[in-house]
Coordinates of C-alpha atoms and ligand atoms in Angstrom, one line a residue:
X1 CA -125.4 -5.5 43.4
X2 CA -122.4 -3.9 45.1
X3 CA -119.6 -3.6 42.8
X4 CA -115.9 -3.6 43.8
X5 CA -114.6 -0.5 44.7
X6 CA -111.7 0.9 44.0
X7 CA -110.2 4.6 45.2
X8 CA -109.4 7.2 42.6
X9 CA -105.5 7.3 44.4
X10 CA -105.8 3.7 42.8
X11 CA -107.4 4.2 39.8
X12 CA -105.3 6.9 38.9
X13 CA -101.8 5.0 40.1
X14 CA -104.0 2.3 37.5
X15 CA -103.8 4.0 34.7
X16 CA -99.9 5.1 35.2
X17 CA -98.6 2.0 35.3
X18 CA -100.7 0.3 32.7
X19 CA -99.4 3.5 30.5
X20 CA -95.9 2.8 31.0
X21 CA -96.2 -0.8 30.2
X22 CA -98.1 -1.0 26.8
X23 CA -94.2 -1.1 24.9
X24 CA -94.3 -4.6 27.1
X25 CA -97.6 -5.4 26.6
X26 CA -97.4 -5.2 22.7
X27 CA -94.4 -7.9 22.5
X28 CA -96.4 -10.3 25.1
X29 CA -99.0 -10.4 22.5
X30 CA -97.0 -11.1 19.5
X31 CA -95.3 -14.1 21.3
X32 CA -99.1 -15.2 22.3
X33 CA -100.0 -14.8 18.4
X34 CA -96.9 -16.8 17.3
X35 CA -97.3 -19.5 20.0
X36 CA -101.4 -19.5 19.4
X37 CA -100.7 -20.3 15.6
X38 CA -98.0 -23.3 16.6
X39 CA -100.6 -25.0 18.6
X40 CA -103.3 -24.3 16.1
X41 CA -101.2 -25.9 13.4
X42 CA -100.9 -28.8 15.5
X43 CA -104.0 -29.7 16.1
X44 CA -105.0 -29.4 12.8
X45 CA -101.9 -31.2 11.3
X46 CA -103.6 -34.0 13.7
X47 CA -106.8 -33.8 12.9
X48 CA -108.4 -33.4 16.0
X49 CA -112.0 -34.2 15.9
X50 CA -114.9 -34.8 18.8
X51 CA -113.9 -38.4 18.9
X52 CA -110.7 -37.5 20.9
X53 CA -112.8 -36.3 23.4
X54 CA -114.5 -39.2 24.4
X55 CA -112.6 -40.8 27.4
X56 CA -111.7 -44.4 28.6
X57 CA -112.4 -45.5 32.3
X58 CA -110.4 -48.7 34.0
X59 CA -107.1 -49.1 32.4
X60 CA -107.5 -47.1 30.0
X61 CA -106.6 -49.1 26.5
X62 CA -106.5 -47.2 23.3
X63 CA -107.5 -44.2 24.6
X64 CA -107.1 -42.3 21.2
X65 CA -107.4 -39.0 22.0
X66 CA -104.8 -39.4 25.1
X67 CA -102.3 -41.1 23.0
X68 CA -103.4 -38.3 20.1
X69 CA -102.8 -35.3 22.9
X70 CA -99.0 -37.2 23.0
X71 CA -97.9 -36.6 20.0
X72 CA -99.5 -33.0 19.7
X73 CA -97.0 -32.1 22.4
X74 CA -94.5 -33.2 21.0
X75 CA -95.0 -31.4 17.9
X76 CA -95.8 -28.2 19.5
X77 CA -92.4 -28.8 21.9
X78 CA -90.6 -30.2 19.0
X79 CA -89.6 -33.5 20.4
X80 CA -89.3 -37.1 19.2
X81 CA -92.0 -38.7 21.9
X82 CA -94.4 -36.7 24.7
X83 CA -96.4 -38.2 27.7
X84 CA -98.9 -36.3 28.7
X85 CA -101.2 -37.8 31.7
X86 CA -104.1 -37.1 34.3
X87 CA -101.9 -39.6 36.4
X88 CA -99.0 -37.2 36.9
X89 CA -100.5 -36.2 40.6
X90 CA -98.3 -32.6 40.3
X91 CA -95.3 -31.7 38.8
X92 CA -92.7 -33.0 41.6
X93 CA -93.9 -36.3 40.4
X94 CA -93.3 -35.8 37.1
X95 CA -89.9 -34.3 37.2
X96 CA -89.5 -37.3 39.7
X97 CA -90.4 -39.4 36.7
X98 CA -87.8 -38.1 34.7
X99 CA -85.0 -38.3 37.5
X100 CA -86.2 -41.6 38.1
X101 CA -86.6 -42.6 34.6
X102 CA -82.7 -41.6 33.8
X103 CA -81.0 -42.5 36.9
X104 CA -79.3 -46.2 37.9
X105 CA -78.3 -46.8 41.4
X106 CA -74.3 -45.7 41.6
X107 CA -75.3 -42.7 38.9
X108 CA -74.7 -39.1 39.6
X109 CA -77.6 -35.9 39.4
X110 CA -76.0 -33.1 38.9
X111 CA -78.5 -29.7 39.8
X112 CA -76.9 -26.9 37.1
X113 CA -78.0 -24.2 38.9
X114 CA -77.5 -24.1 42.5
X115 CA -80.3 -25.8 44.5
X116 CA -83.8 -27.4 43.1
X117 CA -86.9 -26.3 43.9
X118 CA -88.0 -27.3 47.5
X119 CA -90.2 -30.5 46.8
X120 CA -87.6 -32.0 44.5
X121 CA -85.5 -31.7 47.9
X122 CA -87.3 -34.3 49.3
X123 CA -87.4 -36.7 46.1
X124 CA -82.9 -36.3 45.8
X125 CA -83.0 -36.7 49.2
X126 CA -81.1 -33.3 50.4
X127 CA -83.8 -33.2 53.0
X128 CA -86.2 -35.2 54.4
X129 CA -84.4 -38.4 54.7
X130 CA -87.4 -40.5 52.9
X131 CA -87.7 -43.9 52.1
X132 CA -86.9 -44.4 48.5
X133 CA -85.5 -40.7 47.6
X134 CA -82.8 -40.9 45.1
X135 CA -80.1 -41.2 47.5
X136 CA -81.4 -44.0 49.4
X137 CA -81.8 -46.0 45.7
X138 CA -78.4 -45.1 45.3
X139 CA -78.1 -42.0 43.1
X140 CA -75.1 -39.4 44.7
X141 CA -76.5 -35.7 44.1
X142 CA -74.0 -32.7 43.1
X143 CA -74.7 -29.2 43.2
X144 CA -73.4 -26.4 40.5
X145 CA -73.4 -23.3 43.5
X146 CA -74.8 -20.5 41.6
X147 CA -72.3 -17.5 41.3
X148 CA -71.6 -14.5 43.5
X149 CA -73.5 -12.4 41.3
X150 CA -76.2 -14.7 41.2
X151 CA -76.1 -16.3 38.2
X152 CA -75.1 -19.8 36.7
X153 CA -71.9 -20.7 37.2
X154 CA -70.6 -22.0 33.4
X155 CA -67.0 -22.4 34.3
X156 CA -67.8 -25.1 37.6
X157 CA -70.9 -26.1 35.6
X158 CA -68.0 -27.3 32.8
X159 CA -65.8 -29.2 35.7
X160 CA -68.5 -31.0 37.6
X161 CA -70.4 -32.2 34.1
X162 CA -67.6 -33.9 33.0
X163 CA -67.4 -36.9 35.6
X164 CA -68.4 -39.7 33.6
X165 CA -70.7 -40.7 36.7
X166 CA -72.8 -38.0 35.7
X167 CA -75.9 -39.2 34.1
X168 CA -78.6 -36.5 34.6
X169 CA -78.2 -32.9 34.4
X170 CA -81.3 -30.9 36.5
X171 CA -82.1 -27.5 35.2
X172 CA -84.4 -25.7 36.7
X173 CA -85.9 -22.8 34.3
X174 CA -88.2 -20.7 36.8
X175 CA -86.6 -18.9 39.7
X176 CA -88.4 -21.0 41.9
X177 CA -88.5 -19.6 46.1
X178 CA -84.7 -18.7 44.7
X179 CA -83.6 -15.0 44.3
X180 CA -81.8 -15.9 41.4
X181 CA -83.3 -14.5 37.8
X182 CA -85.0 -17.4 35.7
X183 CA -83.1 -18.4 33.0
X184 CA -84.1 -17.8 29.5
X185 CA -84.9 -20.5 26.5
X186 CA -81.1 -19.4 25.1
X187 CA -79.1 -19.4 28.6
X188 CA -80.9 -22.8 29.5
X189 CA -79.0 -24.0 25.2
X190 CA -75.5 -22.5 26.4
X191 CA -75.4 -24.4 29.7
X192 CA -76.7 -27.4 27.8
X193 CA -73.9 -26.7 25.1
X194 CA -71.6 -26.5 27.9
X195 CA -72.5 -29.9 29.4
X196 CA -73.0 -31.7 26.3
X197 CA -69.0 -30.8 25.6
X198 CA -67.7 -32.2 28.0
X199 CA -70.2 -35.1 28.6
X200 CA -72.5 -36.2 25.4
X201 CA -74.0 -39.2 27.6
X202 CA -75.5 -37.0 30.6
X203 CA -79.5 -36.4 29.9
X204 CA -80.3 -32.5 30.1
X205 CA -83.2 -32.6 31.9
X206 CA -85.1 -29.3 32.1
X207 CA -87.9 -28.3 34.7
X208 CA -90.0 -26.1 32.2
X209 CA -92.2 -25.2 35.6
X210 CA -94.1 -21.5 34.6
X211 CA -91.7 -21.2 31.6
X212 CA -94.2 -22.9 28.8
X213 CA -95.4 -20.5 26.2
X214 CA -93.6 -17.4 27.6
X215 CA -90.9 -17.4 24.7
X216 CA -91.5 -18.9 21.1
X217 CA -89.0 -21.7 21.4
X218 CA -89.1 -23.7 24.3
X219 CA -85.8 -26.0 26.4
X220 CA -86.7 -28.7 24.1
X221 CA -85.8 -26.5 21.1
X222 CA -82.2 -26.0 21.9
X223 CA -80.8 -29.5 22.9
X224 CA -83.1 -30.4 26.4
X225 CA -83.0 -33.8 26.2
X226 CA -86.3 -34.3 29.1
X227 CA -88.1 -30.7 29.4
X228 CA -91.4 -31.2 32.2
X229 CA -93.8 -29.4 33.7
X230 CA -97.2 -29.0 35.5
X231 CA -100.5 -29.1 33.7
X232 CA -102.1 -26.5 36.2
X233 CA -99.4 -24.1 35.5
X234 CA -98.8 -22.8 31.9
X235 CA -100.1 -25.7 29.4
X236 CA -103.0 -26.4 31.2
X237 CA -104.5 -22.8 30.5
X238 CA -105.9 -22.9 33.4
X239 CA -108.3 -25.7 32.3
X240 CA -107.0 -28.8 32.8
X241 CA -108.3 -30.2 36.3
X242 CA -105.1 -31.9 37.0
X243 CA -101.8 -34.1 36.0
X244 CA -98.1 -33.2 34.1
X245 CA -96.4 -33.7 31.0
X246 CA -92.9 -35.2 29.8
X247 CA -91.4 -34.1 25.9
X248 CA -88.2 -35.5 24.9
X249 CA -86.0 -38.0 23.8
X250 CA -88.5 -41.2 22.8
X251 CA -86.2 -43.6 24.9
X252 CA -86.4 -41.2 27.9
X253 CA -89.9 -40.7 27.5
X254 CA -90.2 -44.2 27.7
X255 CA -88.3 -45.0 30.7
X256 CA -90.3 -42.1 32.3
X257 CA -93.4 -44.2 31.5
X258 CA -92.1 -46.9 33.6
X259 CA -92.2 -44.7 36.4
X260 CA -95.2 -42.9 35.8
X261 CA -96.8 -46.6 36.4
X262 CA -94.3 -49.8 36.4
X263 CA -92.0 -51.0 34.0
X264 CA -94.1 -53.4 31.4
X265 CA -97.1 -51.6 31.1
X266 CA -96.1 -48.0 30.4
X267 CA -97.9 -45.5 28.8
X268 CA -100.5 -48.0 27.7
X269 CA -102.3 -47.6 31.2
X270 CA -103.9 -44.4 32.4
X271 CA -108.1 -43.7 31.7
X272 CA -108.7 -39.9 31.3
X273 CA -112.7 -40.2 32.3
X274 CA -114.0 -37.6 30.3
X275 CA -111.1 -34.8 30.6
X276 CA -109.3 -35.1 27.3
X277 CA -111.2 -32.2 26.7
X278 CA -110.3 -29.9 29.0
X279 CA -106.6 -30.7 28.3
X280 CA -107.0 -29.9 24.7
X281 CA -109.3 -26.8 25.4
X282 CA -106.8 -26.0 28.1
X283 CA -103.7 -26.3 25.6
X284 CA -105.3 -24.7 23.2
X285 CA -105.9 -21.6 25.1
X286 CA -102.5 -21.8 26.8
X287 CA -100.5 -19.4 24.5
X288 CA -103.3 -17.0 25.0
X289 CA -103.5 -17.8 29.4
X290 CA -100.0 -17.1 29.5
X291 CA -99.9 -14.1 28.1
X292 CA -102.6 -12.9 30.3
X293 CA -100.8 -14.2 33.2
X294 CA -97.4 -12.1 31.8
X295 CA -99.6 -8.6 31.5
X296 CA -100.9 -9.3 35.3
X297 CA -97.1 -9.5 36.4
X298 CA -96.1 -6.4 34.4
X299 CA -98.6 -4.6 35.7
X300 CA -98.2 -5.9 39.0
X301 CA -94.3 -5.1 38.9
X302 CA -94.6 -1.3 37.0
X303 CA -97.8 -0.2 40.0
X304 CA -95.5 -1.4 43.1
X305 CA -92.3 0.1 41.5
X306 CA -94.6 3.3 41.3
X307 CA -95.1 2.8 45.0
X308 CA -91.4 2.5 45.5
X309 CA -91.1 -1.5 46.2
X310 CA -88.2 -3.3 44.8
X311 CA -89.1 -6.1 41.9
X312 CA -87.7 -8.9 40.1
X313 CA -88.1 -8.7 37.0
X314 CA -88.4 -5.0 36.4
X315 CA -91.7 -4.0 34.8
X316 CA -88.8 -3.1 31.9
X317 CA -87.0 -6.1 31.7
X318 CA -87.4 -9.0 29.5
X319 CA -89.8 -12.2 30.8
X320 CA -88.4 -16.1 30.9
X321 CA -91.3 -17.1 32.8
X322 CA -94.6 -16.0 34.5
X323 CA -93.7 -15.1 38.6
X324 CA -93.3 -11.9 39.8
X325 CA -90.9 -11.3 42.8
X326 CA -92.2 -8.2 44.7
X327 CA -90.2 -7.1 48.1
X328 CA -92.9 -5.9 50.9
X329 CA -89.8 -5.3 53.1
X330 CA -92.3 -6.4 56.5
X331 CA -94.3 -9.1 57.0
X332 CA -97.1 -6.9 57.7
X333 CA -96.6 -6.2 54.1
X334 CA -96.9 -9.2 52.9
X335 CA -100.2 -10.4 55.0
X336 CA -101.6 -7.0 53.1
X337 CA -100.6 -8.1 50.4
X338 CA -102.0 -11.4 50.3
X339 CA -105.4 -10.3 51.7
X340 CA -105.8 -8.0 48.7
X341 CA -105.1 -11.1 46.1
X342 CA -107.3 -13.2 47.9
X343 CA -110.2 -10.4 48.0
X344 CA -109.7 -10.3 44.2
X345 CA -110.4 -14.0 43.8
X346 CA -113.7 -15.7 42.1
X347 CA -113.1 -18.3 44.2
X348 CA -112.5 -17.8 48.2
X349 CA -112.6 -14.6 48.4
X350 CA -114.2 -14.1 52.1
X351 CA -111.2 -16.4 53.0
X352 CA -108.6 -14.2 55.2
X353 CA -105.1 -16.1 54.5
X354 CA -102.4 -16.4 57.6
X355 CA -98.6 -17.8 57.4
X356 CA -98.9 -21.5 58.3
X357 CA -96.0 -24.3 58.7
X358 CA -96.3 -26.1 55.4
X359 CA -94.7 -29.2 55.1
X360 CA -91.5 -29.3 53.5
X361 CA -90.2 -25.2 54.3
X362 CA -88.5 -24.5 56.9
X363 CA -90.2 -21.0 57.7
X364 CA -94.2 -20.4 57.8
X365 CA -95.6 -19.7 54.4
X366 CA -98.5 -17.6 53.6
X367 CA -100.9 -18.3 50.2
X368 CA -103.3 -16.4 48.5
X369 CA -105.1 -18.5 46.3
X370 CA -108.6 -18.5 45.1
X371 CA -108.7 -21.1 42.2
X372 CA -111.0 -23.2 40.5
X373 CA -108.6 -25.9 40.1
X374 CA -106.6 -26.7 43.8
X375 CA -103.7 -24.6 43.9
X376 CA -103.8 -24.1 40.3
X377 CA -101.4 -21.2 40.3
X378 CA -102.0 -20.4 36.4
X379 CA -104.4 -19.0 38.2
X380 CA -103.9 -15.4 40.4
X381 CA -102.2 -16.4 43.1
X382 CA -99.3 -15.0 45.7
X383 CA -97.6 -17.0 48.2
X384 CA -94.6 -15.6 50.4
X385 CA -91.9 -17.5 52.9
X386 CA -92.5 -15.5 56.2
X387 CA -88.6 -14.2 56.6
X388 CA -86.5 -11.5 55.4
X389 CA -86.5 -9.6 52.4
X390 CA -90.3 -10.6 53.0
X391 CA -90.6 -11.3 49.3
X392 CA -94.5 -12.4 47.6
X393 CA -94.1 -14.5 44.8
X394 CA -96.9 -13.4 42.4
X395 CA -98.3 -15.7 39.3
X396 CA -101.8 -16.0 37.4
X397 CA -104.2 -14.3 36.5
X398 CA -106.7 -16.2 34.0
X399 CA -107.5 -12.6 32.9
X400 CA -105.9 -9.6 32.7
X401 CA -108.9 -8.1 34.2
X402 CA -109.3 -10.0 36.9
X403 CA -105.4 -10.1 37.4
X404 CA -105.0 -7.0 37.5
X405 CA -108.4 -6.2 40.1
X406 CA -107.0 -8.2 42.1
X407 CA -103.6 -6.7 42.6
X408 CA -105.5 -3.0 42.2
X409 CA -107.2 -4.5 46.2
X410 CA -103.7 -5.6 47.0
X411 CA -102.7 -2.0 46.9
X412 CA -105.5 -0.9 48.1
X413 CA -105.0 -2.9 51.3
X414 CA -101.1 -1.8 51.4
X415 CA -101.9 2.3 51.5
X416 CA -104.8 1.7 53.6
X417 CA -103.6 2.9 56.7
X418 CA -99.9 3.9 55.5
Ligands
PLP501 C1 -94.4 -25.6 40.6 C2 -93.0 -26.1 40.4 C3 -92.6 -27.4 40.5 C4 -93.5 -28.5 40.8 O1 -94.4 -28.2 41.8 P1 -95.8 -29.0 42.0 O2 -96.4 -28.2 43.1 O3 -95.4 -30.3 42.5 O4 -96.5 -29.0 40.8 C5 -91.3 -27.7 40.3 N1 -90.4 -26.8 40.0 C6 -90.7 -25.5 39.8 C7 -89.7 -24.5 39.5 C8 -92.0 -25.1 40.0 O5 -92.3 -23.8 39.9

């Protein structure tokens, strides 16, 4: 057998970086042991058993250890009510959900910081101009700009919250294809502070996107009123094969329900076919996942710093969330880049990856992804709009060990000929 190879100039830039990093490394794994014993305590405060494994097919009545999996969340999140469903096709649609969920036809959304990720674009109806967006069922959208130095804006956030007409509060936790940093679980309770003063009736609703697990207290903990993410990001530990959940307020959660399938039948419909267990398995090791996905984008950050590339976060700095903004400065850069994180993959690996024009961005974009689960990006992957700074966004890594092999071939590929 052939074994990956990897030059000493690596190897030795390896050990550097991982060297300067173990301060990091050492508070990642505290937050994994702390998170790791919340989750344990929840499932045994539930007593989950093999029965809630078994699945339901059709509708999907009584499906115990579905409606079981609810109420774990939202112990582990902290919230009144959680819906946690196979039927949530990707996170859009479960933010969607939300927005939908919270918002009457002559209602305001208000986006807290600057502009939301680029599929929820489509859903407000900032771009697109779809059939059925919020803005064609009636719902104006307002945007907080972020600030000059590219934070949140708490000052306009304060004026534009306090319209009466403002019924639903966005916050988006994860930096998304923004340059702005990702707000931490304590920013995302002082902008919520800030809105609930001036207007106690608007619903905070936080996309929790990459953020779950990353801090011991989640949005939810410090007045979210909605938080919402992606099972094949964070709580899915990388084994769930698909869907989204919703934590919050139980008449929010409810109304969420109604848009997650129609209004009268709720939550009550939804068959999980045999994968209640991976979603249990997969929240179960989620605490543990994440953190492996953290030490892959510290040691990611620290080896391309050594190399003299800009990063956001800094190897150094804090974590609110699992990407890893690297600037490759050409887009030949990037293209390396990517090749090396898809050579590193279990899955795919032969599989050169090229900038194509993906629906919905207005530049071509270029993904490295080798997943088990389609586009799974708890899992190592890098993706990169094709203009300037020339920027990859980097997230996974199931393992550290594979993270970090794959980004050691990423490197590999970038001094190759440099
Ligand atoms: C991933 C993500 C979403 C949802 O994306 P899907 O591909 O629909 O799951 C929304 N917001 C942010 C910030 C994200 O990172």
């Amino acid at each position: 057998m052939s074994m990956i190879s990897l030059s000493d100039q690596v190897l030795q830039l390896a050990r550097e970086a991982q060297a300067e990093v173990q301060g990091q490394f050492a508070a990642i794994d505290e937050i994994a042991e702390y998170n790791s014993r919340k989750v344990l305590a929840a499932f045994q405060n539930h007593r989950v058993a093999e029965a809630c494994f078994a699945g339901t097919s059709g509708y999907g009545y009584d499906d115990l250890g579905r409606d079981l999996l609810d109420q774990i969340y939202a112990d582990i999140f902290g919230t009144e009510d959680a819906l946690v469903r196979l039927q949530f096709v990707n996170g859009t649609h479960a933010i969607a959900s939300c927005l939908y969920g919270v918002l009457e036809p002559g209602d305001v959304l208000l986006s807290a910081v600057g502009a939301p990720y680029d599929t929820m674009q489509g859903v407000i109806g900032i771009t697109g101009d779809y059939p059925l967006s919020l803005k064609k069922y009636g719902v104006e959208y307002r945007e907080v700009p972020i600030s000059q130095e590219n934070t949140p804006d708490r000052e306009t956030l304060a004026q534009m919250a306090a319209d009466p007409k403002v019924k639903a509060v966005l916050i988006q936790r994860s930096k998304g294809y923004s340059t702005r940093a990702s707000l931490s679980v304590a920013e995302i309770g002082e902008l919520i502070s800030i809105v609930k003063s001036v207007n106690p009736n608007a619903a905070c609703v936080v996309d929790n996107c990459y953020g779950e697990f990353v801090e011991q207290n989640e949005p939810s903990q410090v007045g979210a009123d909605l938080i919402v993410g992606s099972l094949i990001k964070n709580p899915g530990g990388g084994l769930a094969p698909t869907g989204g959940y919703i934590c919050g307020r139980a008449d929010l959660v409810e109304r969420a329900s109604y848009r997650l399938t129609v209004p009268g039948i709720g939550r009550e419909c939804g068959c999980t076919l045999g994968n209640n267990r991976a979603l249990y398995q997969g929240l179960f090791l989620a605490p543990h996942t994440v953190a492996q996905a953290l030490k892959t984008a510290i040691f990611a950050a620290r080896i391309m710093e050594e190399l003299g590339y800009d990063t956001e976060p800094h190897s150094d700095q804090l974590r609110h969330d699992i990407i890893q903004m690297i600037s490759l400065r050409t887009p030949e850069g990037v293209e390396k880049f990517c090749r090396g994180i898809q050579s590193g993959s279990p899955v795919d690996s032969y599989v050169t990856p090229v900038p194509w024009d993906m629906p919905g961005y207005d530049v071509p974009v270029i993904m490295a992804a080798g997943a088990f689960i389609q586009g799974a990006s708890i899992e190592l992957s890098a993706d990169a709009p094709m203009r300037e700074p020339y920027t990859v966004y980097l997230q996974g890594g199931l393992t550290y060990e594979s993270g970090k092999t794959g980004i050691l071939l990423a490197v590999e590929e970038l001094l190759k000929r440099a």
